[in-house]
mmCIF file of N, CA and C in Angstrom:
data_model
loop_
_atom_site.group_PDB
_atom_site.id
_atom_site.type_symbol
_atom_site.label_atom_id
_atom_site.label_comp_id
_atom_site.label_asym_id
_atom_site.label_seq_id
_atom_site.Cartn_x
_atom_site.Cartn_y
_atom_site.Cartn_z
ATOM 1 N N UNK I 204 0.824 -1.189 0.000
ATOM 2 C CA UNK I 204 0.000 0.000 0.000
ATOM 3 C C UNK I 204 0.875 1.262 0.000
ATOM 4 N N UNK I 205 1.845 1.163 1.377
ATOM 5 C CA UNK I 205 2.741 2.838 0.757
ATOM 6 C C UNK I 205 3.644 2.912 -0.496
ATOM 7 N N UNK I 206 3.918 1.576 -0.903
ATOM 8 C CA UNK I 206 4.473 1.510 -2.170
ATOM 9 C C UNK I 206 3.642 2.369 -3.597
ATOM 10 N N UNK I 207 2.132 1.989 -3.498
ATOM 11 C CA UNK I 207 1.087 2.524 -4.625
ATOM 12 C C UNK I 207 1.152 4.095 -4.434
ATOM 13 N N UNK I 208 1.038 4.280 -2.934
ATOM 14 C CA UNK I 208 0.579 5.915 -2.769
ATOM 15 C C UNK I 208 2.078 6.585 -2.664
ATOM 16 N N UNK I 209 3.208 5.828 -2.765
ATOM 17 C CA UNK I 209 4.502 6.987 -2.699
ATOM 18 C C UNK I 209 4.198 6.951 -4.189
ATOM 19 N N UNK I 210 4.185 6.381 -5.097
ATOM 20 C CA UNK I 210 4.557 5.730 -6.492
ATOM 21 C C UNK I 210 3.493 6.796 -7.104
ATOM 22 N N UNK I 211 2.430 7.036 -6.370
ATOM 23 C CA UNK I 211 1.077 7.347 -7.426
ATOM 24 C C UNK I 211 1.771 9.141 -7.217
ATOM 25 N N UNK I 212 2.383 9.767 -6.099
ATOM 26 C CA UNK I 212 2.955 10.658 -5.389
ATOM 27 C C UNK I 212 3.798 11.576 -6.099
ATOM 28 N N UNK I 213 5.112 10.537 -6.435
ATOM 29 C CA UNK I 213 5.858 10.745 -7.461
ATOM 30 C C UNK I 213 5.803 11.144 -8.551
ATOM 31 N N UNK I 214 4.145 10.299 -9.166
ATOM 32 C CA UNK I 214 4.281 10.640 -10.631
ATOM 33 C C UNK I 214 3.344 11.927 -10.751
ATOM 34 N N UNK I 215 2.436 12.242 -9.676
ATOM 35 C CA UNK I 215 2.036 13.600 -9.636
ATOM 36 C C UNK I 215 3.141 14.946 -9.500
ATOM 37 N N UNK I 216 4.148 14.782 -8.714
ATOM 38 C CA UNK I 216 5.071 15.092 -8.766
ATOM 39 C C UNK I 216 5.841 15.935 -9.700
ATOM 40 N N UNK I 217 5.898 14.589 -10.517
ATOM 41 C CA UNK I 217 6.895 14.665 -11.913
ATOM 42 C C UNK I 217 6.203 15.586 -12.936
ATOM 43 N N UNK I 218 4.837 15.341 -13.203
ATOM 44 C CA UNK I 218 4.189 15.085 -13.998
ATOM 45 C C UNK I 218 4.105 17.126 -13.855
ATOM 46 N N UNK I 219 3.833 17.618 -12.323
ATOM 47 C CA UNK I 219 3.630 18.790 -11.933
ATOM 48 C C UNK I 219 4.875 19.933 -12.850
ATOM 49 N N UNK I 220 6.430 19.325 -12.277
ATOM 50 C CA UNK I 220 7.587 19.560 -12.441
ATOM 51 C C UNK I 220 7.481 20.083 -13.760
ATOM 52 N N UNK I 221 7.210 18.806 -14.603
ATOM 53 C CA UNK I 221 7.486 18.970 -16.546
ATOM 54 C C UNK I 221 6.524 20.079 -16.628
ATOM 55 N N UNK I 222 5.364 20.419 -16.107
ATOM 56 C CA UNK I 222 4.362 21.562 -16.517
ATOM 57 C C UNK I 222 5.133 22.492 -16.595
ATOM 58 N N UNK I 223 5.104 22.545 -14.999
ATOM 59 C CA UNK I 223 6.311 24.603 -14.698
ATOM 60 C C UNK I 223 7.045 24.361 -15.704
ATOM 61 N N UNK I 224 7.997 23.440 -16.545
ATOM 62 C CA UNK I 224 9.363 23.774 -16.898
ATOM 63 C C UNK I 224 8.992 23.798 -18.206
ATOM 64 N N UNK I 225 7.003 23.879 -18.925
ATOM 65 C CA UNK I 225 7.729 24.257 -20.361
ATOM 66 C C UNK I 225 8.032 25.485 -20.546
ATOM 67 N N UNK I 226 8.226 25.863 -21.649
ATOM 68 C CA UNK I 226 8.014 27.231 -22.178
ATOM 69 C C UNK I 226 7.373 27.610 -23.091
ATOM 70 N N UNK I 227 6.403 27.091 -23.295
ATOM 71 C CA UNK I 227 5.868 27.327 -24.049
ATOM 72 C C UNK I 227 4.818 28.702 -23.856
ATOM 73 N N UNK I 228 4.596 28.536 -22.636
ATOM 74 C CA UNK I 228 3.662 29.632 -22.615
ATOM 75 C C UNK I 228 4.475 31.140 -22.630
ATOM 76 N N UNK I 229 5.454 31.509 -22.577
ATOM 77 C CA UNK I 229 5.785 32.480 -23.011
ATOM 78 C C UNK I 229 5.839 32.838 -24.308
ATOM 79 N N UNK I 230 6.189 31.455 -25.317
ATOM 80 C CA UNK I 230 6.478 31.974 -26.829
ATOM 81 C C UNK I 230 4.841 31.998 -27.284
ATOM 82 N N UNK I 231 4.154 31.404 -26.756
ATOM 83 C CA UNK I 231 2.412 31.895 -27.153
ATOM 84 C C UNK I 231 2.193 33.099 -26.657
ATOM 85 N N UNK I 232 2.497 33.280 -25.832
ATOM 86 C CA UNK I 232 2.002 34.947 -24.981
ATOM 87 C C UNK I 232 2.754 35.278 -26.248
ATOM 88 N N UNK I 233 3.743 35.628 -26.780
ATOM 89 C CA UNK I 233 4.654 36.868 -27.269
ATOM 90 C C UNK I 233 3.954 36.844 -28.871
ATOM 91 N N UNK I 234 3.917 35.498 -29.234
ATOM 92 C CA UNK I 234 3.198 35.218 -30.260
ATOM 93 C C UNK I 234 1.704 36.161 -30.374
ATOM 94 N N UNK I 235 1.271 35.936 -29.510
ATOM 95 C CA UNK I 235 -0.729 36.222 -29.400
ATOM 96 C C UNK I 235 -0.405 38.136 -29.583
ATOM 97 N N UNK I 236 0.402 38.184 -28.974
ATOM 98 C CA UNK I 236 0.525 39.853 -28.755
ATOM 99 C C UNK I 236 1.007 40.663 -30.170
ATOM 100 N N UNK I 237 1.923 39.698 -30.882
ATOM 101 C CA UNK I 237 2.172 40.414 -32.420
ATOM 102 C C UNK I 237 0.979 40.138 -33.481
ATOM 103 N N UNK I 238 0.293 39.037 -32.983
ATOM 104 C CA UNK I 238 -1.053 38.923 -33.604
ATOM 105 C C UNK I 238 -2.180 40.114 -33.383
ATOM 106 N N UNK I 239 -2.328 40.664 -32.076
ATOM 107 C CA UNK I 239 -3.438 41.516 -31.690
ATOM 108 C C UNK I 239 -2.491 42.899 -32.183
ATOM 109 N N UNK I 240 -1.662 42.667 -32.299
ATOM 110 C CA UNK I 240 -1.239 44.026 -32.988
ATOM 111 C C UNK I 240 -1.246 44.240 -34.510
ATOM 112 N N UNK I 241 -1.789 43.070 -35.475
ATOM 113 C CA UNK I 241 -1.810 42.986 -36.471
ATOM 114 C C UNK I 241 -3.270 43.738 -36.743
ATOM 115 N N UNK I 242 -4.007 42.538 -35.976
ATOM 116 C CA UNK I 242 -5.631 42.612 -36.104
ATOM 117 C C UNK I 242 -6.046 44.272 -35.370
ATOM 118 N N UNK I 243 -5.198 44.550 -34.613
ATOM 119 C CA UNK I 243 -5.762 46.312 -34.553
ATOM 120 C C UNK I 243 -5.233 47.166 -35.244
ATOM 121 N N UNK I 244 -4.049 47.141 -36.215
ATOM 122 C CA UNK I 244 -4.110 47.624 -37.694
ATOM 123 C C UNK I 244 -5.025 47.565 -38.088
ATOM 124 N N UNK I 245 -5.519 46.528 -38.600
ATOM 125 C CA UNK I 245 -6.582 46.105 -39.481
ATOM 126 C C UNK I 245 -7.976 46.583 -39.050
ATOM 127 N N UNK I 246 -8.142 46.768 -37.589
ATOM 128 C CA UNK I 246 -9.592 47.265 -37.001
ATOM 129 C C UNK I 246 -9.525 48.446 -37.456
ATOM 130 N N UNK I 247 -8.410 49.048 -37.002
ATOM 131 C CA UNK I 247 -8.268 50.904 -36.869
ATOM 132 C C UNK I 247 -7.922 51.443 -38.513
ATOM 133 N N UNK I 248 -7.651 50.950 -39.843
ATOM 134 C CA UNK I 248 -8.039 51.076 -40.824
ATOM 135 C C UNK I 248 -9.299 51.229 -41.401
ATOM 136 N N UNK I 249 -9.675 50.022 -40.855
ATOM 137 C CA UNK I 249 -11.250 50.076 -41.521
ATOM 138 C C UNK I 249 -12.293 51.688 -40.661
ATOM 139 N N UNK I 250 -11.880 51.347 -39.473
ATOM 140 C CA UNK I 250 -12.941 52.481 -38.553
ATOM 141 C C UNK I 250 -12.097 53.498 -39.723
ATOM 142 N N UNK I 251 -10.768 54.045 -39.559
ATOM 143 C CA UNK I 251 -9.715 55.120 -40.481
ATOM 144 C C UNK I 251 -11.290 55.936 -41.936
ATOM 145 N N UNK I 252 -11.453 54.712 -41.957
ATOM 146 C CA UNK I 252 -12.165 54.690 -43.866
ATOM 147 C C UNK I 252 -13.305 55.262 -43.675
ATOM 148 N N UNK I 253 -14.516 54.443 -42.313
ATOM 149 C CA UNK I 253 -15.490 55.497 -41.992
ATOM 150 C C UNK I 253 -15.104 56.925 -41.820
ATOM 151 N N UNK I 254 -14.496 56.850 -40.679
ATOM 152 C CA UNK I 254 -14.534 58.479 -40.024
ATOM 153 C C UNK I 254 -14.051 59.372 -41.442
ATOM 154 N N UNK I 255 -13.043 58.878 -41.677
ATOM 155 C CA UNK I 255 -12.468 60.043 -43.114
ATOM 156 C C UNK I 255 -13.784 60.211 -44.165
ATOM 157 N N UNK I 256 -14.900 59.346 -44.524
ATOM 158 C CA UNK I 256 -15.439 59.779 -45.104
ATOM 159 C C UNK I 256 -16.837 60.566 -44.487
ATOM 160 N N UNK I 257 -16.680 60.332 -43.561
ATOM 161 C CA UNK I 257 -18.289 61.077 -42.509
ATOM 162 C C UNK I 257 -17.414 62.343 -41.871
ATOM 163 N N UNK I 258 -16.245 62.389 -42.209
ATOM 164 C CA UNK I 258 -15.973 64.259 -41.543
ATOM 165 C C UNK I 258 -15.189 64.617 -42.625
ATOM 166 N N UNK I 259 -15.287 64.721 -43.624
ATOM 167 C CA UNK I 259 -14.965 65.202 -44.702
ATOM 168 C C UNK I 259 -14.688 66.800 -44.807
ATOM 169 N N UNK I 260 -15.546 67.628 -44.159
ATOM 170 C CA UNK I 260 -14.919 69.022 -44.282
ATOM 171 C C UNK I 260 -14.665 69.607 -42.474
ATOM 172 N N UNK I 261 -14.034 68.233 -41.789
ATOM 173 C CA UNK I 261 -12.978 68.557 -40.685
ATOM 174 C C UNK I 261 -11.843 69.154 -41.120
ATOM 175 N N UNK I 262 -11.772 70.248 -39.998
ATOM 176 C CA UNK I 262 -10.793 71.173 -40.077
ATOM 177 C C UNK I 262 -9.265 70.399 -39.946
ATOM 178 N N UNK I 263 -9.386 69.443 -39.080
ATOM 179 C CA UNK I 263 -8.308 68.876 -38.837
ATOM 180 C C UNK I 263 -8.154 66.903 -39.776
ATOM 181 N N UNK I 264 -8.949 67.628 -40.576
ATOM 182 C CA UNK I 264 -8.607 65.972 -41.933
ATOM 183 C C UNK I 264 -7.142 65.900 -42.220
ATOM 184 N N UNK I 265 -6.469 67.258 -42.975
ATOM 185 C CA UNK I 265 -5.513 66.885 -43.465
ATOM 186 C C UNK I 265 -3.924 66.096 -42.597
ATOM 187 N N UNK I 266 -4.408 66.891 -40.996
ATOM 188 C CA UNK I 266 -3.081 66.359 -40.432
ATOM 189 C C UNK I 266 -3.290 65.068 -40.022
ATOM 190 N N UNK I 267 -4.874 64.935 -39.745
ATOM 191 C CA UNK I 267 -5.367 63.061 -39.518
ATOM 192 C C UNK I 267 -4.844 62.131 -40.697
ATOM 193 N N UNK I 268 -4.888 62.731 -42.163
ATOM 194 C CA UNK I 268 -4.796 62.052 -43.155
ATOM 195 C C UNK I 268 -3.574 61.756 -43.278
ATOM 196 N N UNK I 269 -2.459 62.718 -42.863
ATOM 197 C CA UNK I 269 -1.185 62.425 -42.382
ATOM 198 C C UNK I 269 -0.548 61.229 -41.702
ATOM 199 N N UNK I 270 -1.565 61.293 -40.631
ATOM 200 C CA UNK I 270 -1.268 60.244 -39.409
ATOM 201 C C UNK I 270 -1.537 59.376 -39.971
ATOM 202 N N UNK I 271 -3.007 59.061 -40.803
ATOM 203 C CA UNK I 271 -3.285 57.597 -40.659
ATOM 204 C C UNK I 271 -2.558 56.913 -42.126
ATOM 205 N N UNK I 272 -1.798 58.139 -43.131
ATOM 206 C CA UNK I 272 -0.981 57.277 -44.197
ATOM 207 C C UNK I 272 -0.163 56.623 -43.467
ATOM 208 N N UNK I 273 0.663 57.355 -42.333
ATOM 209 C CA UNK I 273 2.037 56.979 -41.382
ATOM 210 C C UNK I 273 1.276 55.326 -40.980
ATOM 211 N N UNK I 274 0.430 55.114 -40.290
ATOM 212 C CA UNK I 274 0.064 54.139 -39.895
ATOM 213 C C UNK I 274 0.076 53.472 -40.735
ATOM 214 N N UNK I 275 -1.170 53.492 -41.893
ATOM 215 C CA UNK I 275 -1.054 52.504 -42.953
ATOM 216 C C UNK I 275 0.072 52.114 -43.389
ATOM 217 N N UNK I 276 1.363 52.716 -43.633
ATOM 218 C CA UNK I 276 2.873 52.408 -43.643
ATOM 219 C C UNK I 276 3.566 51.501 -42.817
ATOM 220 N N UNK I 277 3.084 51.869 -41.382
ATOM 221 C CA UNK I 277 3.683 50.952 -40.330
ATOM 222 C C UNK I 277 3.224 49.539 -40.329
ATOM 223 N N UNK I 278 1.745 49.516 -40.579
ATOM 224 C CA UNK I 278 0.831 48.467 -40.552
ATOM 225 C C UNK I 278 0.803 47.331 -41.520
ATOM 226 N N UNK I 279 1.880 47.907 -42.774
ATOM 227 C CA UNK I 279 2.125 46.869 -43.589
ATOM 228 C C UNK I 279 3.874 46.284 -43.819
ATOM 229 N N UNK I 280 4.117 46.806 -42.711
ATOM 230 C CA UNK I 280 5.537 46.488 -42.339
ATOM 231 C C UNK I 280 5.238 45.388 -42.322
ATOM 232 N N UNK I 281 6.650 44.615 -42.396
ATOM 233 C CA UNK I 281 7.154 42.803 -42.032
ATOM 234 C C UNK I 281 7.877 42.897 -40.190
ATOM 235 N N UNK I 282 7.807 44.161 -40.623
ATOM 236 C CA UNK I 282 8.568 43.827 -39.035
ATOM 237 C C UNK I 282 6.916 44.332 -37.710
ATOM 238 N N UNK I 283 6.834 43.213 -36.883
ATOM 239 C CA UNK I 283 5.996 43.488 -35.779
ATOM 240 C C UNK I 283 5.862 44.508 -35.019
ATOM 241 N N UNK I 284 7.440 44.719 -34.824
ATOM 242 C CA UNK I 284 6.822 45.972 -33.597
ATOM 243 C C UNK I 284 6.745 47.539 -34.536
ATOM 244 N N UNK I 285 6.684 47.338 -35.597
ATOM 245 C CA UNK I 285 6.224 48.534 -36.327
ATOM 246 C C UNK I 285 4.366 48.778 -36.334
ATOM 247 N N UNK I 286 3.768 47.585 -36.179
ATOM 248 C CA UNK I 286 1.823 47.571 -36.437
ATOM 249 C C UNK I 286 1.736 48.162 -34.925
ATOM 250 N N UNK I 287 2.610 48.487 -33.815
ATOM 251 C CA UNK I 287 1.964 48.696 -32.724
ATOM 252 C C UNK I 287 2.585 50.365 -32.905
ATOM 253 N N UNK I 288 3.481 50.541 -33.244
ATOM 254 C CA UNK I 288 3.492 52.192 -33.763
ATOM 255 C C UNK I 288 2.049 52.710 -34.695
ATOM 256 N N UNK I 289 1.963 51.891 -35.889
ATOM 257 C CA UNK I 289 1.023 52.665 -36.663
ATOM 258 C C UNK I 289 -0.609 51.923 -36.234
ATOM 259 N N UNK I 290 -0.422 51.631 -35.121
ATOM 260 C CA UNK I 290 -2.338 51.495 -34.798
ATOM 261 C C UNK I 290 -2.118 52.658 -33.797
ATOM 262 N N UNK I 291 -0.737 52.633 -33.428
ATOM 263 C CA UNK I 291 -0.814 54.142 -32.654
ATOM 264 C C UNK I 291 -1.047 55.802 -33.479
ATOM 265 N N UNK I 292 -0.513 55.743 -34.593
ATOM 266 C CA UNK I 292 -0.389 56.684 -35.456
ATOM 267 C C UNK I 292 -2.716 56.449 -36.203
ATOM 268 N N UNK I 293 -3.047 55.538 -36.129
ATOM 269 C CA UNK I 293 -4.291 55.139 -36.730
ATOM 270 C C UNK I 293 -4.654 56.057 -35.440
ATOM 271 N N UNK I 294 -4.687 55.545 -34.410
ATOM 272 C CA UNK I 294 -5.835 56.172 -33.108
ATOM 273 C C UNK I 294 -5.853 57.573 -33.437
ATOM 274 N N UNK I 295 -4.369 58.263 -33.716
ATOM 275 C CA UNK I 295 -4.331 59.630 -33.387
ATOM 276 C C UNK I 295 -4.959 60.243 -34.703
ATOM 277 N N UNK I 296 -4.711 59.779 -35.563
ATOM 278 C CA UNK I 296 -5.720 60.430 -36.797
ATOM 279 C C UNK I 296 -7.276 60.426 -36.648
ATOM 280 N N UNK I 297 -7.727 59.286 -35.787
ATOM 281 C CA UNK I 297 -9.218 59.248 -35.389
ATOM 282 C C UNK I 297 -9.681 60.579 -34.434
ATOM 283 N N UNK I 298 -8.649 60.374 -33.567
ATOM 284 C CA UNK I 298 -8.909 61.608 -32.343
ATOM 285 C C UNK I 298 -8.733 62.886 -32.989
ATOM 286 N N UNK I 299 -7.981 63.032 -33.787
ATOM 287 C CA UNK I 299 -8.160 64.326 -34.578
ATOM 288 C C UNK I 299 -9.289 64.353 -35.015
ATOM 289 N N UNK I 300 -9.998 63.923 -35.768
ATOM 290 C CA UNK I 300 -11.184 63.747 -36.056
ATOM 291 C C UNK I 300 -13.034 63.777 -35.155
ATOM 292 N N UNK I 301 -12.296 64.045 -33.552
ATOM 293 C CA UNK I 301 -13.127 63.441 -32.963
ATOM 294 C C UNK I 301 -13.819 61.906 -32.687
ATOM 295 N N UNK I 302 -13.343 61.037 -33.263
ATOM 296 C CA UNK I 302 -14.052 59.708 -33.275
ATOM 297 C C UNK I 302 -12.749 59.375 -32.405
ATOM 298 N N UNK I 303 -13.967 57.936 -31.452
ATOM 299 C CA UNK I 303 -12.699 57.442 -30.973
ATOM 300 C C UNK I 303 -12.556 55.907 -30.665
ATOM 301 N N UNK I 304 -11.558 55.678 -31.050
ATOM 302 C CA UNK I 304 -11.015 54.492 -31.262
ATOM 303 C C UNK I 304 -11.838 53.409 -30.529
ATOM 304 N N UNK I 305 -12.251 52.421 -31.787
ATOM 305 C CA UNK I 305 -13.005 51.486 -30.689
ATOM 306 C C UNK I 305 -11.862 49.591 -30.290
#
């Protein structure tokens, strides 16, 4: 009998050990995060397309239109941490605009 329950003990144990020690969950976290920075390019474009055409004689279009080319630029980068600059450069062309980022 203490043979089954050290034995059954152990392999809970072990079994615990190998969890903590993958790593995986960091390269998914880092992964998921260059993903949501893709997909809010892609949100904050499309909203970009409404607002620019429903405030059309905003005073402040042209420097929004500024911002959100900069974004659209960043947003089709290969490199990742450029889509989290230009969804930043996207927001600020919205807020010029009054609309705000959903």
């Amino acid at each position: 009998m203490t043979r089954i329950l050290t034995g059954a003990l152990a392999a809970i144990f072990m079994s615990s050990v190998a969890f903590a020690a993958t790593p995986a969950t960091t390269t998914t976290h880092a992964a998921a995060k260059a993903v949501d920075n893709g997909a809010r390019c892609t949100s904050l474009a499309d909203q970009w397309k409404t607002a620019e055409t429903a405030n059309s004689t905003n005073a402040n279009l042209g420097k929004a239109k500024a911002d959100a080319d900069k974004g659209s630029k960043l947003c089709a980068s290969a490199k990742g941490g450029d889509h989290k600059k230009g969804a930043a450069d996207y927001e600020a062309a919205l807020k010029l605009l009054g609309v705000t980022p959903a």
